[in-house]
Amino acid sequence: MKNRIIYIFSFLLLCIGCTSEQQQLIYSGYNGNTECFTVRVRVPDNWKIVDAQLKTDQLILEFNRGKRIEKQSVPLSFPIEDLSENIRFRGTNRVGGLVIFHFTKEEDPKSAFNPPLAKSKISKGLRTREVYAIFRTSNWLMLHFSIENTDLGNLPLRPKINPLDNFKLINGVLYFYFHGKREKRNLPIHEFLEPHEEFGESGQGSSFWGNELRWTSTIEIVSKQK
């Protein structure tokens, strides 16, 4: 009887250990186009990202918590249509527990931005919390900006106009409406350009996630025409 109790107790400890090992990651949205994608996931700060694969319905994440390389899949809220087989993982931005995974279709191995360059910043006041993240690969610049109320910022978040028209980027200055007022923020995007380069075509999108207003833009980097 004593041996049986010891076995049951050991089994329970094993189950508890397995549960703690399988810490659930929190998916927080994705956006992109046929050329590049970004996926947001809440990942503990002590998890070192090793690699990632983007599938039509999930993100497969490889990470190391100090013992070995592990894998875990994160389901996407909606399947990605027409995802290219040539989409590859390029790197991340880390901002306050949120990891922004970047994938692009093309990458020049001789690029000056290999490995890619990333820059992130969090600004928190009494009423709002803001985040920007910039990521540069060989031929893409990916910009992310978000703003949300703090516990003291209890004004209504949702603007009265279409979210897609809520943000405009002009010469590195982001203009947007928040709480019915026009705001602007300087983004250091020109730090990510070489002298012989300029910005090409771009696409953007914005959305609400909980009480957070988000904006993302992808800008193609091209050589200046002589």
Coordinates of C-alpha atoms in Angstrom, one line a residue:
M1 CA 0.0 0.0 0.0
K2 CA 2.9 2.3 0.9
N3 CA 4.6 1.6 -2.4
R4 CA 1.3 2.4 -4.3
I5 CA 1.0 5.8 -2.5
I6 CA 4.6 6.6 -3.5
Y7 CA 4.0 5.7 -7.1
I8 CA 0.8 7.8 -7.2
F9 CA 2.6 10.8 -5.6
S10 CA 5.5 10.5 -8.1
F11 CA 3.0 10.4 -11.0
L12 CA 1.3 13.5 -9.8
L13 CA 4.7 15.3 -9.5
L14 CA 5.5 14.3 -13.1
C15 CA 2.1 15.6 -14.3
I16 CA 2.7 18.9 -12.6
G17 CA 6.2 19.1 -14.1
C18 CA 4.8 18.5 -17.6
T19 CA 2.2 21.1 -17.2
S20 CA 4.7 23.7 -16.1
E21 CA 6.9 22.8 -19.1
Q22 CA 4.1 23.4 -21.6
Q23 CA 3.6 27.1 -20.9
Q24 CA 1.0 28.4 -23.3
L25 CA 2.0 31.2 -25.6
I26 CA -0.5 34.0 -26.2
Y27 CA -1.2 34.9 -29.9
S28 CA -1.8 38.6 -30.5
G29 CA -2.5 39.0 -34.2
Y30 CA -0.8 39.1 -37.6
N31 CA -0.8 41.2 -40.7
G32 CA 1.1 41.4 -44.0
N33 CA 0.9 40.7 -47.7
T34 CA 2.3 38.3 -50.3
E35 CA 5.9 39.7 -49.8
C36 CA 6.2 40.0 -46.0
F37 CA 4.3 39.1 -42.8
T38 CA 4.5 39.9 -39.1
V39 CA 3.0 37.8 -36.3
R40 CA 2.7 39.0 -32.7
V41 CA 3.0 36.5 -29.8
R42 CA 3.4 37.0 -26.1
V43 CA 6.7 35.1 -25.2
P44 CA 8.5 35.1 -21.8
D45 CA 11.6 37.3 -21.8
N46 CA 13.9 34.4 -20.9
W47 CA 13.0 32.3 -23.9
K48 CA 15.7 32.7 -26.6
I49 CA 14.1 32.6 -30.1
V50 CA 16.0 30.1 -32.3
D51 CA 13.9 29.9 -35.4
A52 CA 10.3 30.1 -36.6
Q53 CA 8.2 28.8 -39.5
L54 CA 5.0 30.5 -40.8
K55 CA 2.3 28.2 -42.1
T56 CA -1.2 29.1 -43.4
D57 CA -2.8 28.4 -40.0
Q58 CA -0.1 28.5 -37.4
L59 CA 3.3 29.8 -36.3
I60 CA 5.8 27.1 -35.4
L61 CA 8.3 28.5 -32.9
E62 CA 11.7 27.1 -31.9
F63 CA 13.1 28.4 -28.7
N64 CA 15.6 27.6 -25.9
R65 CA 14.9 28.1 -22.2
G66 CA 18.4 27.1 -21.2
K67 CA 18.2 23.3 -21.4
R68 CA 17.4 22.4 -25.0
I69 CA 15.8 23.6 -28.2
E70 CA 12.0 23.1 -28.0
K71 CA 9.1 23.6 -30.4
Q72 CA 5.6 24.9 -29.9
S73 CA 2.9 25.8 -32.4
V74 CA 0.7 28.9 -32.1
P75 CA -2.6 28.7 -34.0
L76 CA -3.6 31.8 -36.0
S77 CA -7.0 33.4 -35.7
F78 CA -7.6 33.3 -39.5
P79 CA -5.8 31.2 -42.2
I80 CA -3.4 33.1 -44.4
E81 CA -4.4 33.0 -48.0
D82 CA -1.9 32.5 -50.8
L83 CA 1.1 32.2 -48.5
S84 CA 4.3 31.8 -50.5
E85 CA 6.5 28.7 -50.0
N86 CA 9.5 31.1 -50.1
I87 CA 8.5 33.0 -47.0
R88 CA 11.3 32.8 -44.4
F89 CA 11.9 33.9 -40.9
R90 CA 14.1 37.0 -40.7
G91 CA 14.1 38.1 -37.1
T92 CA 12.1 39.8 -34.3
N93 CA 11.4 42.9 -32.3
R94 CA 10.9 42.4 -28.5
V95 CA 8.8 45.0 -26.7
G96 CA 7.5 44.5 -23.2
G97 CA 6.9 40.7 -23.4
L98 CA 5.6 40.9 -26.9
V99 CA 7.6 39.4 -29.7
I100 CA 7.0 40.6 -33.3
F101 CA 8.1 37.9 -35.7
H102 CA 9.1 39.0 -39.2
F103 CA 8.9 37.0 -42.4
T104 CA 9.8 38.0 -45.9
K105 CA 9.8 36.4 -49.3
E106 CA 13.2 37.6 -50.5
E107 CA 16.5 38.3 -48.8
D108 CA 19.9 39.3 -50.2
P109 CA 22.6 37.4 -48.4
K110 CA 25.1 40.2 -49.1
S111 CA 23.0 42.9 -47.7
A112 CA 24.4 45.3 -45.2
F113 CA 21.4 44.5 -43.1
N114 CA 22.2 40.8 -42.7
P115 CA 21.6 40.1 -39.9
P116 CA 18.7 42.5 -40.0
L117 CA 18.5 45.6 -37.8
A118 CA 15.8 46.1 -35.2
K119 CA 14.9 49.0 -32.9
S120 CA 12.1 49.3 -30.4
K121 CA 10.9 51.8 -27.8
I122 CA 8.2 51.9 -25.1
S123 CA 6.9 55.3 -23.8
K124 CA 4.5 55.3 -20.9
G125 CA 2.7 58.3 -19.4
L126 CA 0.0 58.7 -16.9
R127 CA -2.8 58.2 -19.4
T128 CA -1.3 56.4 -22.4
R129 CA 1.3 53.7 -23.3
E130 CA 3.0 53.8 -26.7
V131 CA 5.2 51.4 -28.5
Y132 CA 7.1 51.6 -31.8
A133 CA 9.2 48.9 -33.4
I134 CA 11.2 49.2 -36.6
F135 CA 12.7 46.2 -38.5
R136 CA 15.0 46.4 -41.6
T137 CA 15.8 43.5 -43.9
S138 CA 17.7 43.8 -47.1
N139 CA 14.8 45.2 -49.1
W140 CA 12.0 45.8 -46.5
L141 CA 11.4 48.3 -43.7
M142 CA 8.6 47.2 -41.3
L143 CA 7.1 49.8 -39.0
H144 CA 4.8 49.1 -36.0
F145 CA 3.2 51.6 -33.7
S146 CA 0.6 51.1 -31.0
I147 CA -1.1 53.3 -28.4
E148 CA -3.4 52.4 -25.6
N149 CA -5.0 53.8 -22.5
T150 CA -3.3 53.1 -19.1
D151 CA -5.5 52.5 -16.1
L152 CA -5.9 56.2 -15.6
G153 CA -6.6 56.9 -19.3
N154 CA -10.3 56.1 -19.3
L155 CA -11.3 58.2 -22.3
P156 CA -12.9 56.3 -25.2
L157 CA -10.3 54.8 -27.5
R158 CA -12.1 54.1 -30.7
P159 CA -11.8 57.0 -33.2
K160 CA -14.8 58.1 -35.2
I161 CA -13.1 57.6 -38.5
N162 CA -12.0 54.5 -40.4
P163 CA -8.9 53.0 -38.8
L164 CA -7.2 52.8 -42.2
D165 CA -7.5 56.6 -42.5
N166 CA -6.4 57.2 -38.9
F167 CA -2.7 57.0 -39.6
K168 CA -0.5 58.8 -42.2
L169 CA 3.3 58.6 -42.5
I170 CA 4.9 61.7 -44.1
N171 CA 8.8 62.0 -44.2
G172 CA 9.3 60.0 -41.1
V173 CA 6.5 61.7 -39.1
L174 CA 3.5 59.6 -38.1
Y175 CA 0.2 61.6 -37.9
F176 CA -2.8 60.0 -36.3
Y177 CA -6.0 60.8 -34.3
F178 CA -6.4 59.7 -30.7
H179 CA -9.2 60.8 -28.4
G180 CA -10.4 63.0 -31.2
K181 CA -7.2 65.0 -31.4
R182 CA -4.5 65.0 -34.1
E183 CA -1.2 63.7 -32.8
K184 CA 2.2 63.2 -34.4
R185 CA 5.2 61.1 -33.6
N186 CA 8.7 61.2 -35.1
L187 CA 10.0 57.7 -36.2
P188 CA 13.7 57.4 -36.9
I189 CA 13.2 55.5 -40.1
H190 CA 15.9 57.3 -42.1
E191 CA 18.5 55.8 -39.8
F192 CA 17.7 52.5 -41.6
L193 CA 18.5 53.8 -45.1
E194 CA 21.8 53.7 -46.9
P195 CA 22.9 56.8 -48.9
H196 CA 22.1 55.1 -52.2
E197 CA 18.7 54.0 -51.2
E198 CA 15.2 55.4 -51.0
F199 CA 11.7 54.4 -50.1
G200 CA 9.6 52.6 -52.7
E201 CA 6.1 51.3 -52.6
S202 CA 4.4 50.8 -49.2
G203 CA 1.3 49.3 -47.7
Q204 CA -0.3 49.9 -44.3
G205 CA -3.1 48.7 -42.1
S206 CA -4.5 49.4 -38.6
S207 CA -6.7 47.7 -36.2
F208 CA -8.1 47.5 -32.6
W209 CA -6.9 44.8 -30.3
G210 CA -8.6 45.0 -26.9
N211 CA -8.1 48.6 -25.8
E212 CA -5.1 49.0 -28.1
L213 CA -5.0 50.9 -31.4
R214 CA -2.4 49.5 -33.8
W215 CA -0.7 50.6 -37.0
T216 CA 1.7 48.7 -39.3
S217 CA 3.4 49.7 -42.5
T218 CA 5.7 47.8 -44.8
I219 CA 7.9 49.9 -47.1
E220 CA 10.0 48.5 -49.9
I221 CA 13.6 49.7 -50.1
V222 CA 14.9 50.4 -53.6
S223 CA 18.1 51.9 -55.1
K224 CA 18.0 55.5 -56.1
Q225 CA 17.5 56.0 -59.8
K226 CA 20.5 57.7 -61.5

